[in-house]
PDB file of C-alpha atoms in Angstrom:
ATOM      1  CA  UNK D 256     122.296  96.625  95.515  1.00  0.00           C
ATOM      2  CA  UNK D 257     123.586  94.774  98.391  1.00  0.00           C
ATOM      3  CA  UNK D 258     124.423  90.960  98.860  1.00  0.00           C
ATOM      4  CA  UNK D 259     125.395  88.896 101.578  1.00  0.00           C
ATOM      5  CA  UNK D 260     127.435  85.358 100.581  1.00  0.00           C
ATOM      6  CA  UNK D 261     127.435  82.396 103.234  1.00  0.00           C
ATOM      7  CA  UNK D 262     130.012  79.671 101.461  1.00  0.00           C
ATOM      8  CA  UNK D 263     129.150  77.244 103.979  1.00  0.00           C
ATOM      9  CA  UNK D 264     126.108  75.162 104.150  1.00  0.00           C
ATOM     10  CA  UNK D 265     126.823  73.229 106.956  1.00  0.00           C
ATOM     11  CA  UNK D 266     129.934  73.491 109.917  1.00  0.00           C
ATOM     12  CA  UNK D 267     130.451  70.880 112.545  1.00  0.00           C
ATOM     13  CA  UNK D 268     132.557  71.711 115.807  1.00  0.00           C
ATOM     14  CA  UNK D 269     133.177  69.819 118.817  1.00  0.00           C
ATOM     15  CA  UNK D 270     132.069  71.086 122.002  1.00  0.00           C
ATOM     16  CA  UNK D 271     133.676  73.593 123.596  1.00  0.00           C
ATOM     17  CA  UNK D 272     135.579  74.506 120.671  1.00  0.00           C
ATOM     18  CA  UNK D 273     135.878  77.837 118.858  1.00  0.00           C
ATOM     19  CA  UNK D 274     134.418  77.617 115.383  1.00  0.00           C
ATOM     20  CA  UNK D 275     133.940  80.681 112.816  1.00  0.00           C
ATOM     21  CA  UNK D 276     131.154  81.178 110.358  1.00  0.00           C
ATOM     22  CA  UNK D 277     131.801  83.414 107.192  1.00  0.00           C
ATOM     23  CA  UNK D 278     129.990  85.732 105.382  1.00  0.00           C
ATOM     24  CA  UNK D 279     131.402  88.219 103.117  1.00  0.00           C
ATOM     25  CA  UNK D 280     129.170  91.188 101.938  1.00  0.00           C
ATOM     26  CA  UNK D 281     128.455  93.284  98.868  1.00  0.00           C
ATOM     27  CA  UNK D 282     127.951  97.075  98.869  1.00  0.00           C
ATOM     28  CA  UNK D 283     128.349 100.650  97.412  1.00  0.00           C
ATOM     29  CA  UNK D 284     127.758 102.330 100.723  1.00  0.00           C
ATOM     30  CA  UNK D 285     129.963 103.770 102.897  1.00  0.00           C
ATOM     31  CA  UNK D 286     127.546 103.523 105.857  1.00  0.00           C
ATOM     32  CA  UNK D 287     126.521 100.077 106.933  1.00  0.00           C
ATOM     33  CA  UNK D 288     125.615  97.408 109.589  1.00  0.00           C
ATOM     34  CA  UNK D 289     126.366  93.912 109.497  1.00  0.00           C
ATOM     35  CA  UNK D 290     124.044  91.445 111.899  1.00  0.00           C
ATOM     36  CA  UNK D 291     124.324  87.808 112.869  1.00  0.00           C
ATOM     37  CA  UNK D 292     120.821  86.096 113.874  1.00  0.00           C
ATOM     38  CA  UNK D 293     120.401  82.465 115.310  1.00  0.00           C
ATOM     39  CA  UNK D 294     117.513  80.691 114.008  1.00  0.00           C
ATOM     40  CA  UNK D 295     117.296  77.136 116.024  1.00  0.00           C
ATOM     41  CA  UNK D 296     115.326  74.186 114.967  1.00  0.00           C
ATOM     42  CA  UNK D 297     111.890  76.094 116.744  1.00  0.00           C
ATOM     43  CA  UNK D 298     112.313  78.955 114.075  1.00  0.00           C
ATOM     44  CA  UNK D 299     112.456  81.653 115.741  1.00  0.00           C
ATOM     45  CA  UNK D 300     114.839  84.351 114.918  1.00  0.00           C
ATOM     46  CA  UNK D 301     117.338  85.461 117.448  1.00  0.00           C
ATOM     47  CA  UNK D 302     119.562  88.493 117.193  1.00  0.00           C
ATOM     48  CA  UNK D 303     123.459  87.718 117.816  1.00  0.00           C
ATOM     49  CA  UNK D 304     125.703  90.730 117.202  1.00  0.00           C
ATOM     50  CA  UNK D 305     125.854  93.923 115.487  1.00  0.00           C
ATOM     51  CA  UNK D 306     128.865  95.848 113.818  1.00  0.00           C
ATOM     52  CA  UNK D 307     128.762  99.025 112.145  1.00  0.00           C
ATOM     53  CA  UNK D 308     130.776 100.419 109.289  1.00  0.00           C
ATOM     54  CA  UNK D 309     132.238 102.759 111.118  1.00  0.00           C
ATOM     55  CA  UNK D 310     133.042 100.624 114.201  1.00  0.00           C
ATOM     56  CA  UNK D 311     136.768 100.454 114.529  1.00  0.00           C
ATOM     57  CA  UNK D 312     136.486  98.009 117.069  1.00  0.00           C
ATOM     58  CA  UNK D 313     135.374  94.122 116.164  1.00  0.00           C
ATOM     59  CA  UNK D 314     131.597  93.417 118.330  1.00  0.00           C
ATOM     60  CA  UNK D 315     131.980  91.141 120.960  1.00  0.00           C
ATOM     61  CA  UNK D 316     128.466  89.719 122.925  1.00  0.00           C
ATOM     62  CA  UNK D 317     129.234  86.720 125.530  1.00  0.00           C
ATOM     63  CA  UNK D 318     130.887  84.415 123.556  1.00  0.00           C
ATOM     64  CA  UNK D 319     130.193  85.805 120.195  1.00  0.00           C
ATOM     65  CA  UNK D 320     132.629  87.960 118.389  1.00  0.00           C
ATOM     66  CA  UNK D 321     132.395  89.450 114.729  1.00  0.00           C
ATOM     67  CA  UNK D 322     135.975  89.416 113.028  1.00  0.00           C
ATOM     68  CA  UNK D 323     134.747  92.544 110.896  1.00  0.00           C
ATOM     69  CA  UNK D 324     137.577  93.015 107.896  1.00  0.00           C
ATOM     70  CA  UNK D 325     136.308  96.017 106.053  1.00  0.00           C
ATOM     71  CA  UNK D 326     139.147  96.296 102.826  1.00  0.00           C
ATOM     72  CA  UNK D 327     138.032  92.216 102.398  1.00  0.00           C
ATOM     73  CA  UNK D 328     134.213  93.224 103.494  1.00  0.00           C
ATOM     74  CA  UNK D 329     134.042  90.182 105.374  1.00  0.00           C
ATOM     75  CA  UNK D 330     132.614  89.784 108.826  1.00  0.00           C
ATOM     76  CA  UNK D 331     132.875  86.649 110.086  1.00  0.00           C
ATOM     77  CA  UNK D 332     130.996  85.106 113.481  1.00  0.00           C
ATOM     78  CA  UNK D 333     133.335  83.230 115.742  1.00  0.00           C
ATOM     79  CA  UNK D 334     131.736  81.481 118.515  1.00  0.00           C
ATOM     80  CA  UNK D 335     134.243  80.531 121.089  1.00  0.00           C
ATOM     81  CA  UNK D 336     133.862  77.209 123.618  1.00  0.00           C
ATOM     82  CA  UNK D 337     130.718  75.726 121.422  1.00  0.00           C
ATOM     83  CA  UNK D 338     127.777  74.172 123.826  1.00  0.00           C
ATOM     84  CA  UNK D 339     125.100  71.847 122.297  1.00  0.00           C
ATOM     85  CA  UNK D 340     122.484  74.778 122.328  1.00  0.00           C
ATOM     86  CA  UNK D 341     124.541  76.159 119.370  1.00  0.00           C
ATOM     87  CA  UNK D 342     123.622  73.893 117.166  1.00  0.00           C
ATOM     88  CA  UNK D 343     121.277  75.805 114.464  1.00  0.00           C
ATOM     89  CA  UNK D 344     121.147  77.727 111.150  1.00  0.00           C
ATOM     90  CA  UNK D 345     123.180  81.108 111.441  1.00  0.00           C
ATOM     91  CA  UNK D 346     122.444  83.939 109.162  1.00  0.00           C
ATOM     92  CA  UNK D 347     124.318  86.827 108.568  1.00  0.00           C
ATOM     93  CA  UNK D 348     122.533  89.983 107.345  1.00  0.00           C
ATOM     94  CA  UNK D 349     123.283  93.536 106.388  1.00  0.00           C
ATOM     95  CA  UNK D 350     121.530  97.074 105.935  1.00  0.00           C
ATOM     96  CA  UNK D 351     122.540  99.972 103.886  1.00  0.00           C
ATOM     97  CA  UNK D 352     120.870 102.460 102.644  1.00  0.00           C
ATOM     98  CA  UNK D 353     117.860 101.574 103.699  1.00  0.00           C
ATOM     99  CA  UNK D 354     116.740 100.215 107.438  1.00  0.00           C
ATOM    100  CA  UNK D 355     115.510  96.610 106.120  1.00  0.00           C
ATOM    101  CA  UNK D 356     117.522  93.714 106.416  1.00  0.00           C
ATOM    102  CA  UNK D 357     119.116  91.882 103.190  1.00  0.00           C
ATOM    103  CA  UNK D 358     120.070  88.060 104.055  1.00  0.00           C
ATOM    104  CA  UNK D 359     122.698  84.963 102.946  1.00  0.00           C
ATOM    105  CA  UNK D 360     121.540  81.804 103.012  1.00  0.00           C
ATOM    106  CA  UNK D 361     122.706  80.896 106.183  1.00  0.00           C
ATOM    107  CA  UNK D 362     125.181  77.701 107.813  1.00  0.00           C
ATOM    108  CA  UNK D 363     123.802  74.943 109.715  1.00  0.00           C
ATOM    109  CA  UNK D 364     125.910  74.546 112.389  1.00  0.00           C
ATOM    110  CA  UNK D 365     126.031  71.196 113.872  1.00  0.00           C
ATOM    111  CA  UNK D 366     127.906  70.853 117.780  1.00  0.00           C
ATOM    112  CA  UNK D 367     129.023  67.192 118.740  1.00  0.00           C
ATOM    113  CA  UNK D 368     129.553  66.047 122.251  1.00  0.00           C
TER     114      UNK D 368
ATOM    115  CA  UNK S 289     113.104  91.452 128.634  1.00  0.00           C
ATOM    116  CA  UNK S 290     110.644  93.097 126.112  1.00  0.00           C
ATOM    117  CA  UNK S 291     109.944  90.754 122.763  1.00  0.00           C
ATOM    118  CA  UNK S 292     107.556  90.636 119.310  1.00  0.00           C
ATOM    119  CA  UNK S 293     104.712  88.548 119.501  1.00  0.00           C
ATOM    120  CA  UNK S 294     103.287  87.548 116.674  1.00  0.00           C
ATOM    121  CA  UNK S 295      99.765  85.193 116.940  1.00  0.00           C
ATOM    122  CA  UNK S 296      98.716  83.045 115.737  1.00  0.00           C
ATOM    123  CA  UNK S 297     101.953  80.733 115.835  1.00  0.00           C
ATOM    124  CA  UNK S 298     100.382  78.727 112.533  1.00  0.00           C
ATOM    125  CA  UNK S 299      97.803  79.272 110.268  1.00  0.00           C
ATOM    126  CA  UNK S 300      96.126  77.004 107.629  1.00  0.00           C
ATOM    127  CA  UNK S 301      93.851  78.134 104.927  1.00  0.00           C
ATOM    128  CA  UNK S 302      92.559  77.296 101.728  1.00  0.00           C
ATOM    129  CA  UNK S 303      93.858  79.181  99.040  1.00  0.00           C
ATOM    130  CA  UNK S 304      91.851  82.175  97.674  1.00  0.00           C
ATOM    131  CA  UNK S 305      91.078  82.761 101.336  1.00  0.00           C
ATOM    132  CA  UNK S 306      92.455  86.227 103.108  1.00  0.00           C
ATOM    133  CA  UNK S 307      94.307  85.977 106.150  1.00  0.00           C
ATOM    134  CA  UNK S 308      95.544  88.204 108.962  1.00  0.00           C
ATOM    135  CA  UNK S 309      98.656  87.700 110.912  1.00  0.00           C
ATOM    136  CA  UNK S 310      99.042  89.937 113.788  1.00  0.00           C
ATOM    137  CA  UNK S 311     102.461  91.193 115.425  1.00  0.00           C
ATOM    138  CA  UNK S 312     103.122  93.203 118.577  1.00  0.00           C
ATOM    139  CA  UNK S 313     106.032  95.105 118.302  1.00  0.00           C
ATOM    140  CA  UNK S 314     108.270  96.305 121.323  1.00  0.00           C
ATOM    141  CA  UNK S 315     106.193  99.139 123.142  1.00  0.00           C
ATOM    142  CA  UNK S 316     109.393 101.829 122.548  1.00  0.00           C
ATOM    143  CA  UNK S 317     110.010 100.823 119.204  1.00  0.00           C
ATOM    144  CA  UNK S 318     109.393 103.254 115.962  1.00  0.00           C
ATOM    145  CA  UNK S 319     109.681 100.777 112.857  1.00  0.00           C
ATOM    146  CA  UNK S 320     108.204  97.474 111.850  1.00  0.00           C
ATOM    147  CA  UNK S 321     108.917  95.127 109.319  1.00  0.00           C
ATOM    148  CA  UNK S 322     107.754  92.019 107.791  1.00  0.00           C
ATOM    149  CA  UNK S 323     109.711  89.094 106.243  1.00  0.00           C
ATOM    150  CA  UNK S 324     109.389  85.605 105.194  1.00  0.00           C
ATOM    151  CA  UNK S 325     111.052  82.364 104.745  1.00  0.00           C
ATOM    152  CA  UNK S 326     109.568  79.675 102.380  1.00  0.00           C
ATOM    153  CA  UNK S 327     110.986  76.110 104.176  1.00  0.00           C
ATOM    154  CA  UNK S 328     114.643  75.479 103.352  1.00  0.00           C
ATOM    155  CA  UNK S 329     115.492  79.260 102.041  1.00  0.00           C
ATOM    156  CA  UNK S 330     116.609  82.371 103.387  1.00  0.00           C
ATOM    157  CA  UNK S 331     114.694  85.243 105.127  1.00  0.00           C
ATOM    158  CA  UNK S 332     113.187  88.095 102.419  1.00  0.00           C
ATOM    159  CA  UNK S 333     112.314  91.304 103.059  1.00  0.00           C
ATOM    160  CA  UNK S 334     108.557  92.107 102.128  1.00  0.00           C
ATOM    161  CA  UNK S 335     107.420  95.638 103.460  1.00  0.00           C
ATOM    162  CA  UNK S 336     108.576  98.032 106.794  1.00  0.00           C
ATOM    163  CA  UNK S 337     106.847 100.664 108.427  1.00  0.00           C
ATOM    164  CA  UNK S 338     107.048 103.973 110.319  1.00  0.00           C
ATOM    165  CA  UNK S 339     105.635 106.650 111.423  1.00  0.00           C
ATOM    166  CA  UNK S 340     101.873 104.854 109.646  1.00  0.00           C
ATOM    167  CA  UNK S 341     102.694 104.360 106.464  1.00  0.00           C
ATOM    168  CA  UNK S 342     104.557 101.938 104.184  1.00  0.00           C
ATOM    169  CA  UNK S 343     108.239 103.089 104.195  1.00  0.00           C
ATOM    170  CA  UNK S 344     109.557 100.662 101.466  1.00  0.00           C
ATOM    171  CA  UNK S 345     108.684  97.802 100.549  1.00  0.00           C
ATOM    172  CA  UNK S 346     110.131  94.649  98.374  1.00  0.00           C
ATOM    173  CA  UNK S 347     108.895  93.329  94.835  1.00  0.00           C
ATOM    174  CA  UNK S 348     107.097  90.217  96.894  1.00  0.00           C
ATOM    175  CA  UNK S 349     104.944  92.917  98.384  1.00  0.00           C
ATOM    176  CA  UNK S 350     102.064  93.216  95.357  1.00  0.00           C
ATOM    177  CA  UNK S 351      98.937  94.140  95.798  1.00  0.00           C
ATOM    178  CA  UNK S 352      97.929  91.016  97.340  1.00  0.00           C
ATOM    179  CA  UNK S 353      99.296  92.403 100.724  1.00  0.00           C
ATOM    180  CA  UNK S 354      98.854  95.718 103.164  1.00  0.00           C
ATOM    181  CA  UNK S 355      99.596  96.509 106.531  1.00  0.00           C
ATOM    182  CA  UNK S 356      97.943  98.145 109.367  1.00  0.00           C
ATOM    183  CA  UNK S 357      98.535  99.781 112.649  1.00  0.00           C
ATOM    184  CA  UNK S 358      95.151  99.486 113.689  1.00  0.00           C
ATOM    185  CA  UNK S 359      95.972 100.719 117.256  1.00  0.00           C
ATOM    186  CA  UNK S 360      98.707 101.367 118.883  1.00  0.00           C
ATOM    187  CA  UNK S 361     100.175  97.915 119.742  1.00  0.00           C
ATOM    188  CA  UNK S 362      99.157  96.260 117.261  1.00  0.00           C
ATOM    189  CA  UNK S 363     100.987  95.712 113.696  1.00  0.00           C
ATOM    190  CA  UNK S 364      99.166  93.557 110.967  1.00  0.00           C
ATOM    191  CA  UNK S 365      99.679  91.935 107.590  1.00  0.00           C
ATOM    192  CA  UNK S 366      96.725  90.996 105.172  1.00  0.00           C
ATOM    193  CA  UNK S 367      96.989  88.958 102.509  1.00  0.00           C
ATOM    194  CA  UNK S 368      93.631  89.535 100.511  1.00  0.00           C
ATOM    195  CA  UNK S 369      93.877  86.150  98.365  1.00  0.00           C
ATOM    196  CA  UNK S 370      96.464  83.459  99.401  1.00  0.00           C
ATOM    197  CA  UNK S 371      97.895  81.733  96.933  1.00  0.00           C
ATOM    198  CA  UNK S 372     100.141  78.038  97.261  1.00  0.00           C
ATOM    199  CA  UNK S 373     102.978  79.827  96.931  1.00  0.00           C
ATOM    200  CA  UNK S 374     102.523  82.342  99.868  1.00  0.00           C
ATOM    201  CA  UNK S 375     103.374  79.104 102.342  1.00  0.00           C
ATOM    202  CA  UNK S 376     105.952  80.287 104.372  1.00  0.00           C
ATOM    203  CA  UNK S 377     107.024  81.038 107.640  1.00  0.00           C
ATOM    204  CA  UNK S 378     106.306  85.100 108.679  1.00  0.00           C
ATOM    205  CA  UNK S 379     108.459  86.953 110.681  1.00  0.00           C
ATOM    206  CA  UNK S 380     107.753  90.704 111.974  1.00  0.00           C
ATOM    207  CA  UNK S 381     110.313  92.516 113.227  1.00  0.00           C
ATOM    208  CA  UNK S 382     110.579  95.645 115.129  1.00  0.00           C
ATOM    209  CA  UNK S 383     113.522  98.415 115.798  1.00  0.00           C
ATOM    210  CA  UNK S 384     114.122 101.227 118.131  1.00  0.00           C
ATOM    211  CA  UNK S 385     116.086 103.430 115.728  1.00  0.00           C
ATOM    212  CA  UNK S 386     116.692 102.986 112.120  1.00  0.00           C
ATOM    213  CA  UNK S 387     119.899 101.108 111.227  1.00  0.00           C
ATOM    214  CA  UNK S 388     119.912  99.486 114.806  1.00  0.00           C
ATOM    215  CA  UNK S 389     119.058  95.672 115.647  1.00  0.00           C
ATOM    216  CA  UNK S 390     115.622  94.085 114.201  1.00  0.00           C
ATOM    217  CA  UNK S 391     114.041  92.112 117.332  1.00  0.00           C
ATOM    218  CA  UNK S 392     112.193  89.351 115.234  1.00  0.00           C
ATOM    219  CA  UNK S 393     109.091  87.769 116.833  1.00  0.00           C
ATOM    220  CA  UNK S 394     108.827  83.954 116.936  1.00  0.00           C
ATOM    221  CA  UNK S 395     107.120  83.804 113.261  1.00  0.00           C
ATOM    222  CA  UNK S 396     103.317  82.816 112.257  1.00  0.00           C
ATOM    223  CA  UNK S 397     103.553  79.254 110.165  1.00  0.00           C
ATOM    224  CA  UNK S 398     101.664  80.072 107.185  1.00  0.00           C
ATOM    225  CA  UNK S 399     100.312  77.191 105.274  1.00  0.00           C
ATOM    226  CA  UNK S 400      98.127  77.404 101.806  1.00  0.00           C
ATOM    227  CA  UNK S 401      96.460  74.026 100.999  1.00  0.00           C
TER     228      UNK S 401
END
């Protein structure tokens, strides 16, 4: 079985400051992919970054990076110089075995002028 | 930039009643998937799709629900007799290649009174 642990509930960052989001996963598999999705107040989902197990190289999209540590199976979501659009729930997610999508709980993120 | 659509964006219905929430997935895309998020929790996994027929599918998905490619656009999912409990927001999802990114649509507001 797989599992995906979000400690945080709730982050607050200052604008345009970096802030980082963890999630640390659960898995037998040795093939993988990790996800981040954005869900703002509207509800929709929005997909952030992908990494793959076998990715030696940490994702990067805009100003979203995954700090994937595989030994620690953590991959953590940094989002560098925060804007007030960032403010919303962030989920991280993982697939293994299968194609569908196992998720944590997710962190409200909260950005402050 | 292609995107899901789901319609209609909320539904309200009387419980015992069967309803039908329709997705269009991304015209290139091979599998489909349906989740859901009761208010306040995280996204589940219910049931995904390929190549017409139900490829797995999660506990939540009883007998109460099927799915339908009626054409080829459209992606459905019926649930014969609603129940309170079934209130939740419904997200389809589609993907290009398995493993890859899920593109979620915007989500169908389902509420059971």
């Amino acid at each position: 079985a797989q599992k995906i642990t979000q400690t945080q509930p709730g982050m607050f960052v200052q604008e345009k400051e970096a802030v980082t989001l963890d999630c640390t996963y659960d898995t037998s598999d040795q093939s993988y992919g990790l996800f981040w999705y954005k869900q703002p107040s509207s509800g929709e989902m929005i997909f952030l970054i992908y990494q793959g197990s076998y990715d030696e190289q940490n994702a990067t999209e805009g100003r979203y990076s995954l700090n994937f540590q595989k030994a620690r199976k953590s991959a953590n979501l940094v989002i560098s110089a925060s804007q007030l659009g960032d403010s919303a729930m962030y989920f991280c997610a993982m697939n293994s075995g299968y194609s569908t999508l196992t998720f944590g709980k997710g962190t409200m993120l909260l950005v402050s002028p | 930039e292609p995107e899901v659509t789901q319609t209609p964006s909320h539904q309200v219905t009387q419980m015992g009643q069967e309803v039908i929430l329709r997705c269009v997935p991304i015209s290139n895309h091979l599998y489909f998937y349906w989740y859901r998020q009761i208010l306040g929790q995280k996204v589940e996994f219910l049931v995904s799709f390929y190549n017409n027929e139900i490829s797995e599918k999660s506990e939540i998905f009883d007998d109460q629900f099927s799915v339908e490619r009626p054409d080829g656009s459209n992606f459905t999912l019926k649930i014969r007799s609603t129940k309170l409990e079934d209130s939740a927001m419904y997200f389809c999802a589609s993907s290009e290649v398995l493993y890859n990114e899920q593109f979620f649509g915007p989500g169908t507001r389902l509420t059971v009174l």
